[in-house]
Short mmCIF file of C-alpha atoms in Angstrom, two decimals:
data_model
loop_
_atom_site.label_atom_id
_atom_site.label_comp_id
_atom_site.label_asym_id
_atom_site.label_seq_id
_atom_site.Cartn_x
_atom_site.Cartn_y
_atom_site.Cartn_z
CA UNK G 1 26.71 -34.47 -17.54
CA UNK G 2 27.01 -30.79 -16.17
CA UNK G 3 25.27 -31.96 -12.90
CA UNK G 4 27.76 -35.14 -13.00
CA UNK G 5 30.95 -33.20 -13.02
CA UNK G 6 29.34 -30.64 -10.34
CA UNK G 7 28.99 -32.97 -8.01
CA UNK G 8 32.86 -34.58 -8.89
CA UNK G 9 34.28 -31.26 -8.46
CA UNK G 10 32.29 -30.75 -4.92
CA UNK G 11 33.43 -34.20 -3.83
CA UNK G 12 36.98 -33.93 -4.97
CA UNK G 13 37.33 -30.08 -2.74
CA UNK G 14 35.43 -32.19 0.04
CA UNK G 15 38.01 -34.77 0.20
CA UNK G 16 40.68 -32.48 -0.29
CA UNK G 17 39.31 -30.38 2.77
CA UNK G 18 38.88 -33.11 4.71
CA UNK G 19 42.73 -34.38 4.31
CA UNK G 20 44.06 -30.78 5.16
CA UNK G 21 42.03 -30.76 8.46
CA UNK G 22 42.86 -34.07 9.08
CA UNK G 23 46.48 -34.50 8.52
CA UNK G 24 47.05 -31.77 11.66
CA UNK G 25 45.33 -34.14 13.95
CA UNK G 26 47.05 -37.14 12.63
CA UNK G 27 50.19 -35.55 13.63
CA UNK G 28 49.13 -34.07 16.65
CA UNK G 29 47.74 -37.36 17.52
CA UNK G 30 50.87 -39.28 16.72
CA UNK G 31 53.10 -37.06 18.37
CA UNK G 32 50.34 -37.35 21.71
CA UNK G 33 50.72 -41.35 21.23
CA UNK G 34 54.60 -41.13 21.32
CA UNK G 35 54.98 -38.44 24.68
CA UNK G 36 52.98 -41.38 26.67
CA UNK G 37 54.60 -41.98 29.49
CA UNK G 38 53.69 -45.71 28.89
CA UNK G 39 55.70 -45.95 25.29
CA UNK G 40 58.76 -43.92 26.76
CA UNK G 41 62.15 -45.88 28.58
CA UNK G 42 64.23 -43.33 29.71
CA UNK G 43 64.08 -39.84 29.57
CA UNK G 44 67.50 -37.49 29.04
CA UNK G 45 67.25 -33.89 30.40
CA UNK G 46 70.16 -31.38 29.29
CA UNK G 47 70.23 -28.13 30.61
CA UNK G 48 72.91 -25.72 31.59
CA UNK G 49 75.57 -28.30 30.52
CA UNK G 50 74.03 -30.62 33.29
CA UNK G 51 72.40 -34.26 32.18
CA UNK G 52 69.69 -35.72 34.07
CA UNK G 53 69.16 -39.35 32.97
CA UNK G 54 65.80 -41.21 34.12
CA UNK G 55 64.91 -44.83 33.56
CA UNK G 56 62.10 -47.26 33.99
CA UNK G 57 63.91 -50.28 35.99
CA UNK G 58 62.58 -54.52 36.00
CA UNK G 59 59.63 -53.44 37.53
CA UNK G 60 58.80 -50.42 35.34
CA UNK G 61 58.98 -48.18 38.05
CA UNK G 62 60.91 -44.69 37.32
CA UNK G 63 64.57 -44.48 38.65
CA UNK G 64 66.93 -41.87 38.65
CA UNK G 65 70.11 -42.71 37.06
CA UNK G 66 72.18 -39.35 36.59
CA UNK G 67 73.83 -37.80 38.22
CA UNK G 68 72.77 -40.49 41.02
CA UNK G 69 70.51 -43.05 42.31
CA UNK G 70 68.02 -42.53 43.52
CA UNK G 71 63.84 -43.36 43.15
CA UNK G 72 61.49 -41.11 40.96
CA UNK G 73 58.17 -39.56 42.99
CA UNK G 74 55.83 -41.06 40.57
CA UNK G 75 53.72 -38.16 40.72
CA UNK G 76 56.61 -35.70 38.87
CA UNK G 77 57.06 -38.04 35.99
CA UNK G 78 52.68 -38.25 35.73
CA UNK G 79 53.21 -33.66 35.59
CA UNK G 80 56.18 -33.75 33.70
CA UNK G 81 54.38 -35.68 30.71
CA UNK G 82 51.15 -33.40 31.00
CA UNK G 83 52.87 -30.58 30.56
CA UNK G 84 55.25 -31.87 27.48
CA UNK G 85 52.01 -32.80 25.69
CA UNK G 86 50.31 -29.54 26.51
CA UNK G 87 53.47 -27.03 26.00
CA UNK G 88 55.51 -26.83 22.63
CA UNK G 89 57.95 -24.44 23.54
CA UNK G 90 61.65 -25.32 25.18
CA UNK G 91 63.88 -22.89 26.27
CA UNK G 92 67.68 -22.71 24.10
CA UNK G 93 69.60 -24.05 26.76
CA UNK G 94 66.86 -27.32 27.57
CA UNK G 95 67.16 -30.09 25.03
CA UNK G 96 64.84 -33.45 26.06
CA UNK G 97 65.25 -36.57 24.79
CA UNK G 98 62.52 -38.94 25.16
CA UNK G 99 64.10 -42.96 24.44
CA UNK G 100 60.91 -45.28 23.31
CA UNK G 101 60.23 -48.41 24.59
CA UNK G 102 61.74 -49.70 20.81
CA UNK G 103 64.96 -48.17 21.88
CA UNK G 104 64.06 -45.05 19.10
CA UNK G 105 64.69 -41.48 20.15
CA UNK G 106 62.74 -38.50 20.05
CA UNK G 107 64.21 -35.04 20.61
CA UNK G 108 62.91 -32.19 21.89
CA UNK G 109 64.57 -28.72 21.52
CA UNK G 110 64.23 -25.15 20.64
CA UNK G 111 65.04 -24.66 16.75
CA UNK G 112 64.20 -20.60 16.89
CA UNK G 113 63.86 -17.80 19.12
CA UNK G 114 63.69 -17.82 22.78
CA UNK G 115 60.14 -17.44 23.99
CA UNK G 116 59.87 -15.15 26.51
CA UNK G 117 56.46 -16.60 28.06
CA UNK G 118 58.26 -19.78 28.51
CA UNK G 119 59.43 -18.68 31.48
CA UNK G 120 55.95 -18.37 33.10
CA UNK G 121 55.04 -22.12 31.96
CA UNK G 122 54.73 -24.94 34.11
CA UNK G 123 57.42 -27.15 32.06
CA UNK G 124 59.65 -24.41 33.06
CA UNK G 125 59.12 -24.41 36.46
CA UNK G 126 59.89 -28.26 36.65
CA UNK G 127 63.14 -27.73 34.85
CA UNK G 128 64.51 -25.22 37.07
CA UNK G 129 63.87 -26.94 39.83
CA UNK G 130 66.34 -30.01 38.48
CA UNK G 131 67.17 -32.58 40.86
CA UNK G 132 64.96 -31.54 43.44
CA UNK G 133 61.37 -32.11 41.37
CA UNK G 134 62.49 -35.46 40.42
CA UNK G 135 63.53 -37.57 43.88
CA UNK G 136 61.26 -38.75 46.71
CA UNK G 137 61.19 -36.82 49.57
CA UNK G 138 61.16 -40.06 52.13
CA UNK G 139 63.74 -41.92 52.43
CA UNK G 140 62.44 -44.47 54.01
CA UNK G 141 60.27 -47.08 51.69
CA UNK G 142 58.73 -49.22 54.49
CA UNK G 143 55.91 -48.24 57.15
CA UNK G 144 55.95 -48.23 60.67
CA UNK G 145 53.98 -51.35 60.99
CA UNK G 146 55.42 -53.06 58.96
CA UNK G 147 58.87 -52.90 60.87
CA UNK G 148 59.59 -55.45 63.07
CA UNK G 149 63.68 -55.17 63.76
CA UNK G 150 65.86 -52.38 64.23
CA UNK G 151 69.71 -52.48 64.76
CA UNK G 152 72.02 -49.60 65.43
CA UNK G 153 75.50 -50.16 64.65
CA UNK G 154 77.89 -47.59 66.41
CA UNK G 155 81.35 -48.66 64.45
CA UNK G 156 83.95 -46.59 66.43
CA UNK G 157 82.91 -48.56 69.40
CA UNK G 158 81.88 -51.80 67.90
CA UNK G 159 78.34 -51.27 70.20
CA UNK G 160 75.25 -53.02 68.63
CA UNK G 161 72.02 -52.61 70.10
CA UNK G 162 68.82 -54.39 68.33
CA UNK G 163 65.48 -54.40 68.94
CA UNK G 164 62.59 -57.11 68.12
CA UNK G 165 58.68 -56.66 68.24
CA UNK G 166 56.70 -59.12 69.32
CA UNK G 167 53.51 -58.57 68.82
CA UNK G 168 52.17 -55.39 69.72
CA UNK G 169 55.43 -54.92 71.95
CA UNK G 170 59.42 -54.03 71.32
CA UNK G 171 62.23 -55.08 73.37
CA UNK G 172 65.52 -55.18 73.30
CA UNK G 173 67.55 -58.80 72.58
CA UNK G 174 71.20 -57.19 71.83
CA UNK G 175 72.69 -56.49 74.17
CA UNK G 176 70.36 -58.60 76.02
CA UNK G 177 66.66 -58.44 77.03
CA UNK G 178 65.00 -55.23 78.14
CA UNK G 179 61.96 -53.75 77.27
CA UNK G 180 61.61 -50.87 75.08
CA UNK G 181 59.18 -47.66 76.12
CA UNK G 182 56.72 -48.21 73.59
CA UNK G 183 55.67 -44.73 73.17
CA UNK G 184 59.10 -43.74 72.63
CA UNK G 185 59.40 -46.67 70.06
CA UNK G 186 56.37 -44.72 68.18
CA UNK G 187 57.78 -41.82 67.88
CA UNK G 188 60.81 -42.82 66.64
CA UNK G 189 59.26 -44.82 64.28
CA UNK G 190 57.05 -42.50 62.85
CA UNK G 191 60.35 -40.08 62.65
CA UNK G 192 62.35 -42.30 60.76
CA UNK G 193 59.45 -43.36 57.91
CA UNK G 194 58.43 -39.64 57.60
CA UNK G 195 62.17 -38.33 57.52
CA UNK G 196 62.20 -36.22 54.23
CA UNK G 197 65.07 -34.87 52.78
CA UNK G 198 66.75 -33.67 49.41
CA UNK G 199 69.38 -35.42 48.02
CA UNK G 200 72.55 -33.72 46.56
CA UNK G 201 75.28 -34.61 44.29
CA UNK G 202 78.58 -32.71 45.82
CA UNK G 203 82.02 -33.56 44.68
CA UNK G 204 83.44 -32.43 47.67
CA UNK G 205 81.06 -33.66 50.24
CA UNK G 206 81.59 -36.79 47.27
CA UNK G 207 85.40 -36.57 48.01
CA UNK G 208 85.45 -36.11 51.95
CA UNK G 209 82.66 -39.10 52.62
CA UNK G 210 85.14 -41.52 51.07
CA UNK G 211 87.85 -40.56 53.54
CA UNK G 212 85.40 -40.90 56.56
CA UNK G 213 84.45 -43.76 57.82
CA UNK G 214 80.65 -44.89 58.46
CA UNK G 215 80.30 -43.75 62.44
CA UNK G 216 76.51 -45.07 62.90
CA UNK G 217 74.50 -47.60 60.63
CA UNK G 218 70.62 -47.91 61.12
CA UNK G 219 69.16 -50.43 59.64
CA UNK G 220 65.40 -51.57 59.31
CA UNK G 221 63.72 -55.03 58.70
CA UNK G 222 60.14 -55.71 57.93
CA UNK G 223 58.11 -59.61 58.51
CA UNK G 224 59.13 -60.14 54.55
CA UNK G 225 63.22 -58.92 55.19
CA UNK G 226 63.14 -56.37 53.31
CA UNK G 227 65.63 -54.00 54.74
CA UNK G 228 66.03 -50.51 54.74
CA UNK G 229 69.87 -48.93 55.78
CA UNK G 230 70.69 -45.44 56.68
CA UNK G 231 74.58 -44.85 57.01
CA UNK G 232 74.94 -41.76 59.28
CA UNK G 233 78.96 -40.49 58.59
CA UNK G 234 79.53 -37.87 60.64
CA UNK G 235 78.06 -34.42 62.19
CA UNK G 236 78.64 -31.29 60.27
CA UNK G 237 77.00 -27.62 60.72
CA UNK G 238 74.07 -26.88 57.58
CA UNK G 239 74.60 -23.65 57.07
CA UNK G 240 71.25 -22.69 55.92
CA UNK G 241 69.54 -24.82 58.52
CA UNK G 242 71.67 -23.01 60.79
CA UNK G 243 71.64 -25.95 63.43
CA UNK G 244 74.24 -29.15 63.64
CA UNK G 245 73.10 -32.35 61.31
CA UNK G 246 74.22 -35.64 60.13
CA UNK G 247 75.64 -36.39 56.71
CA UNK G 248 74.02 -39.48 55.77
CA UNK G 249 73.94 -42.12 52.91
CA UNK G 250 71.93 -44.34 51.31
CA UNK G 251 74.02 -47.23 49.94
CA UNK G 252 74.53 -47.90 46.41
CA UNK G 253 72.44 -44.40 45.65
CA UNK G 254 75.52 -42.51 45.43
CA UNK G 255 73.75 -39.35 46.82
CA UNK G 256 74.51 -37.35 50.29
CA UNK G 257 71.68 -35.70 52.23
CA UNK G 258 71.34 -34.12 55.70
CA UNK G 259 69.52 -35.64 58.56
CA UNK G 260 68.38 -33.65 61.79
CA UNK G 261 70.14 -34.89 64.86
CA UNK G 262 68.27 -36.73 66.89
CA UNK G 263 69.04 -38.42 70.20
CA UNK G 264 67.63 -42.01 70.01
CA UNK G 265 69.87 -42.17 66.77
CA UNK G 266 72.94 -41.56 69.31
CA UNK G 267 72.20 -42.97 72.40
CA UNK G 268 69.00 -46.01 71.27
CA UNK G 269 69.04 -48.11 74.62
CA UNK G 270 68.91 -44.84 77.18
CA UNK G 271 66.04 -43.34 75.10
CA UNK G 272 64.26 -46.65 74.20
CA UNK G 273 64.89 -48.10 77.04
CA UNK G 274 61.50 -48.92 79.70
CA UNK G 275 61.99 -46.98 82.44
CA UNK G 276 62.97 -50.17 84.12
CA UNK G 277 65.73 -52.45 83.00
CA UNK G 278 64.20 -55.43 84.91
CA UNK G 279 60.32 -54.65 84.68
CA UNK G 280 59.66 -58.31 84.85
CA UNK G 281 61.95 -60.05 87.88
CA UNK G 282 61.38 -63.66 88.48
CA UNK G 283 64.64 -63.91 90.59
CA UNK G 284 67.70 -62.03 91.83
CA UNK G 285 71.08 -63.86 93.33
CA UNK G 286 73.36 -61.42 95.10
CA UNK G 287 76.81 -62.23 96.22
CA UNK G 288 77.99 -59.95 98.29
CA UNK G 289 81.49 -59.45 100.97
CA UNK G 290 81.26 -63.19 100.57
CA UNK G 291 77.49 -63.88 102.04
CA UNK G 292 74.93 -64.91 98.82
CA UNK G 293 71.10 -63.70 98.85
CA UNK G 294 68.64 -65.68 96.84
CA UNK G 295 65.24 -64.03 95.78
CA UNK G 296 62.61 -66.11 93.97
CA UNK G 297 58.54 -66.13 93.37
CA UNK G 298 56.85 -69.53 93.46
CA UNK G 299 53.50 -70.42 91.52
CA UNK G 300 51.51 -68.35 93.85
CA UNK G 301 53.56 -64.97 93.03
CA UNK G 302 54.79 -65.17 96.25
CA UNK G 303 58.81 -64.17 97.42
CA UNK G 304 61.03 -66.23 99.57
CA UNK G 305 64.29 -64.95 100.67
CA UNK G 306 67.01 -67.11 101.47
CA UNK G 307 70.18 -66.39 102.89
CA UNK G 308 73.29 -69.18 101.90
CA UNK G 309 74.99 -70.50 105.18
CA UNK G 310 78.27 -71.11 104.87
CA UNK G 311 78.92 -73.16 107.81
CA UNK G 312 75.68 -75.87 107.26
CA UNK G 313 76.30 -75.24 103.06
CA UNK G 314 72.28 -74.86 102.93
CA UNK G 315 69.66 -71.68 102.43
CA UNK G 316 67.87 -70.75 105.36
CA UNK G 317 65.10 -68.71 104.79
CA UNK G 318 65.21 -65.31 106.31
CA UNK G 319 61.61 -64.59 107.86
CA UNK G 320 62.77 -60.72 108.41
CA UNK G 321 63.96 -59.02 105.44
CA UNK G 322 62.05 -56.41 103.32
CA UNK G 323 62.36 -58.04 99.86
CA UNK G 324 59.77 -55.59 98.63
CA UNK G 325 62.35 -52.47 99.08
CA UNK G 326 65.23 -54.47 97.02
CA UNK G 327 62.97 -55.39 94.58
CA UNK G 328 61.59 -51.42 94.07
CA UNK G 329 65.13 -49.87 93.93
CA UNK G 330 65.82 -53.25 90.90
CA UNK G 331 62.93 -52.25 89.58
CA UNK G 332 64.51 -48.37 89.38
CA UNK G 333 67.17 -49.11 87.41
CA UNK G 334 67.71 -48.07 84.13
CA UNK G 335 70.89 -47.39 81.97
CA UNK G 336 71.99 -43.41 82.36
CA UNK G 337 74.97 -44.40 79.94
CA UNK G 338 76.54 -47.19 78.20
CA UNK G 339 80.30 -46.74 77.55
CA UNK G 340 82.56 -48.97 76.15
CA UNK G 341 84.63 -51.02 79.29
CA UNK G 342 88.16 -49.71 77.88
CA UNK G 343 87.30 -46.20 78.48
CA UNK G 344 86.49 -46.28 82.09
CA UNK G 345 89.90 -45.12 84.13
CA UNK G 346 87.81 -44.85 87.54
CA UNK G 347 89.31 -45.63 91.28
CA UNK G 348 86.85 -48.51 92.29
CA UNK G 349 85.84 -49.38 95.84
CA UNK G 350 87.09 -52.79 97.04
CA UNK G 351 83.25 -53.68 97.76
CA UNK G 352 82.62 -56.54 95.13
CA UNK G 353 78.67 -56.95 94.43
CA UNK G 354 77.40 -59.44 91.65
CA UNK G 355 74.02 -59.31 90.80
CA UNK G 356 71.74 -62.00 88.78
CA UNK G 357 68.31 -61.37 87.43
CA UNK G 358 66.09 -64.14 86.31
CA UNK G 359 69.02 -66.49 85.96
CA UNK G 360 70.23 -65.21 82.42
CA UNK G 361 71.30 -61.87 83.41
CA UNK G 362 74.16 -61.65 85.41
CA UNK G 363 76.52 -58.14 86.24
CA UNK G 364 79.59 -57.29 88.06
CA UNK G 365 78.55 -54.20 90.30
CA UNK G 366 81.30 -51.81 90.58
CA UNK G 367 81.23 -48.30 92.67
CA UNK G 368 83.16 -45.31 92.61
CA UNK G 369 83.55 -42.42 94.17
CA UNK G 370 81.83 -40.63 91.16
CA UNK G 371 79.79 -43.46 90.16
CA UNK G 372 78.35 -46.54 89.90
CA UNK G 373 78.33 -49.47 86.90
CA UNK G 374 76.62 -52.56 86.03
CA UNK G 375 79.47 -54.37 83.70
CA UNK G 376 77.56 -57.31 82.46
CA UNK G 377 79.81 -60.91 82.10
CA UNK G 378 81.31 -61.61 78.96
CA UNK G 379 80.51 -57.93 77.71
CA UNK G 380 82.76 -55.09 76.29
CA UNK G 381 80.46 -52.35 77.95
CA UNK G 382 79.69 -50.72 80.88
CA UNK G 383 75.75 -49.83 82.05
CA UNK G 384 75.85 -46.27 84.37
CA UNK G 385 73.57 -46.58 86.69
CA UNK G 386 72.11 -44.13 89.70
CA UNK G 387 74.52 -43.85 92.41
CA UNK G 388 72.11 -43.60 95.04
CA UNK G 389 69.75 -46.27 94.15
CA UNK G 390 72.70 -48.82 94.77
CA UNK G 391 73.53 -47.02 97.79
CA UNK G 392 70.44 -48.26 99.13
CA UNK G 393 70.39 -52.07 97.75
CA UNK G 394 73.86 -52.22 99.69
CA UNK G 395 72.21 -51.10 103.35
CA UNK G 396 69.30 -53.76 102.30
CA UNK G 397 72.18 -56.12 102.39
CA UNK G 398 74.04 -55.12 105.32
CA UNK G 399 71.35 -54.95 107.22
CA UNK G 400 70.24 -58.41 106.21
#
């Protein structure tokens, strides 16, 4: 009997031991299951009188919600979770929220005295850094080879330019069809998906973007168009960057940022642009002081040169005439600047050229004394050209 209610008593401490060390772990456990980053729905982040709302959108992918929009780096939400499990300790003015996938609420906030250490934790660090730990750097979500369109709106001159690959190669089809430089067309590329930046929630930058009106709109399409659009408002000086910049948008994410400026984003075709804008020339028409010039290449890659007779109304085909020197100075010519027709208050010569390449494109030649521009039919622009180079297509003409 004495051994019976030894071994009672033993077993009755044992199992009262075992409860006491094992309630602790229970809890510790429970409260590990519920910071999860998989059971949690939003997250609420008060600090300073400032709320930072995150929440897991359709896809279950991390979005920030408060004070704008804009997309979580997935990596800051996989620390910030870490170091909530690991750390105990909140500062008095943080108080987290964690809402459960079951629409419950857990809060998290500091009941007693400041600890002092907490400023030297890595919880802490990620709170001060607000806004700025939270968003993606890139703004950009698609890849450079995955892009196959870009268009460039400039809206205080209605100008559109767009550009189209096909296959390995870009060209231009708006305003009509030039080639691009493709190693220019790489490095922009690669500067546009890469383009980090910070975004920032300013009332007055909030304020002022509403009066001003979008100046440039780039906008990117990929093979499954998806799209990607970067509204570009207006230039302003950063003051810690010390340099000029663009204040830029992302729509519907309610957030400004700065982007560097960058000269393909204001002038696309002359720094896209081959070096050429006819690098492929099947044929060339030119009508000029009332006599017509035909160029063409037959199966054999092989130029004739015919010269339009009024009096029999038939081509005769000029045996001496160096084609190859007109076609080298077309081959020359690339756009210097392309300005809206309206603007252009120049003194033109009376010489009247017109110039068609490959039957599609065809241009009204127009010289000054200052200089010289292609203004293609049907078109609200102007291409500048080099003055000299149509110098010398003119004494090709003359002389034939």
């Amino acid at each position: 009997m004495r051994t019976f209610i030894l071994l009672s008593t033993i077993l009755v401490l044992w199992l009262i031991d075992w409860h006491l060390l094992r309630r602790p772990n229970d809890i510790k456990n429970t409260q590990t299951e519920s910071y999860k980053e998989n059971n949690i729905q939003k997250i609420f982040i008060k600090r300073n009188g400032e709320m930072i709302i995150l929440e897991k959108d359709i896809c279950r992918t991390w979005q920030l919600t408060q004070p704008f929009h804009w997309p979580v780096n997935p990596f800051a939400i996989k620390k910030f979770f870490q170091a909530l499990i690991l750390e105990k300790t909140l500062p008095s003015d943080v108080t987290i929220t964690l809402e459960k996938n079951n629409q419950t609420k857990i809060t998290l906030k500091n009941t007693g005295e400041e600890d002092e250490n907490f400023r030297e934790t890595t919880l802490s660090q990620f709170l001060k850094q607000g806004i700025a730990f939270w968003c993606t750097r890139k703004v950009c979500p698609l890849k450079s080879l995955e892009i196959s369109q870009i268009d460039f709106m400039f809206h205080m001159t209605q100008q559109k330019f767009s550009l189209i690959k096909k296959e390995n190669r870009w060209e231009f089809f708006v305003p009509f069809a030039v080639e691009a430089d493709s190693i220019n067309m790489q490095k922009f590329l690669e500067y546009i998906v890469n383009l980090e930046t910070i975004p920032v929630r300013n009332d007055d930058l909030q304020s002022e973007s509403e009066r001003i009106k979008c100046e440039i709109t780039l906008t990117l399409r990929d093979d499954q168009q998806r799209s990607f659009n970067l509204n570009l408002k207006k230039k302003i000086f950063d003051s810690i960057a010390q340099s000029n910049v663009y204040l830029a948008e992302i729509p519907n994410n309610n957030a400004h940022f700065f982007v560097p400026l960058n000269e393909i984003l204001e002038h696309p075709w002359q720094s896209l642009c081959n070096q050429s804008l006819f690098s492929e020339i099947h044929s060339v028409s030119l009508d000029y002081q009332q006599k017509k010039l035909f160029l063409s290449r037959n199966e054999s890659n092989q130029w004739g040169v015919f010269k339009f007779s009024n009096s029999s109304a038939s081509l005769q085909l000029l045996e001496k005439f160096d084609e190859k020197s007109l076609l080298l100075y077309l081959s020359l010519m690339r756009p210097l600047d392309v300005v809206e027709k309206s603007t252009l208050n120049l003194e033109w010569m009376d010489d009247k050229l017109i110039l068609e390449v490959n039957k599609i494109l065809k241009f009204e030649i127009k010289l000054s004394k200052d200089a010289t521009y292609l203004f293609p039919m049907d078109k609200n622009y102007a291409i500048k050209i080099e003055d000299n180079l149509m110098k010398k297509l003119i004494e090709i003409l003359e002389k034939a």
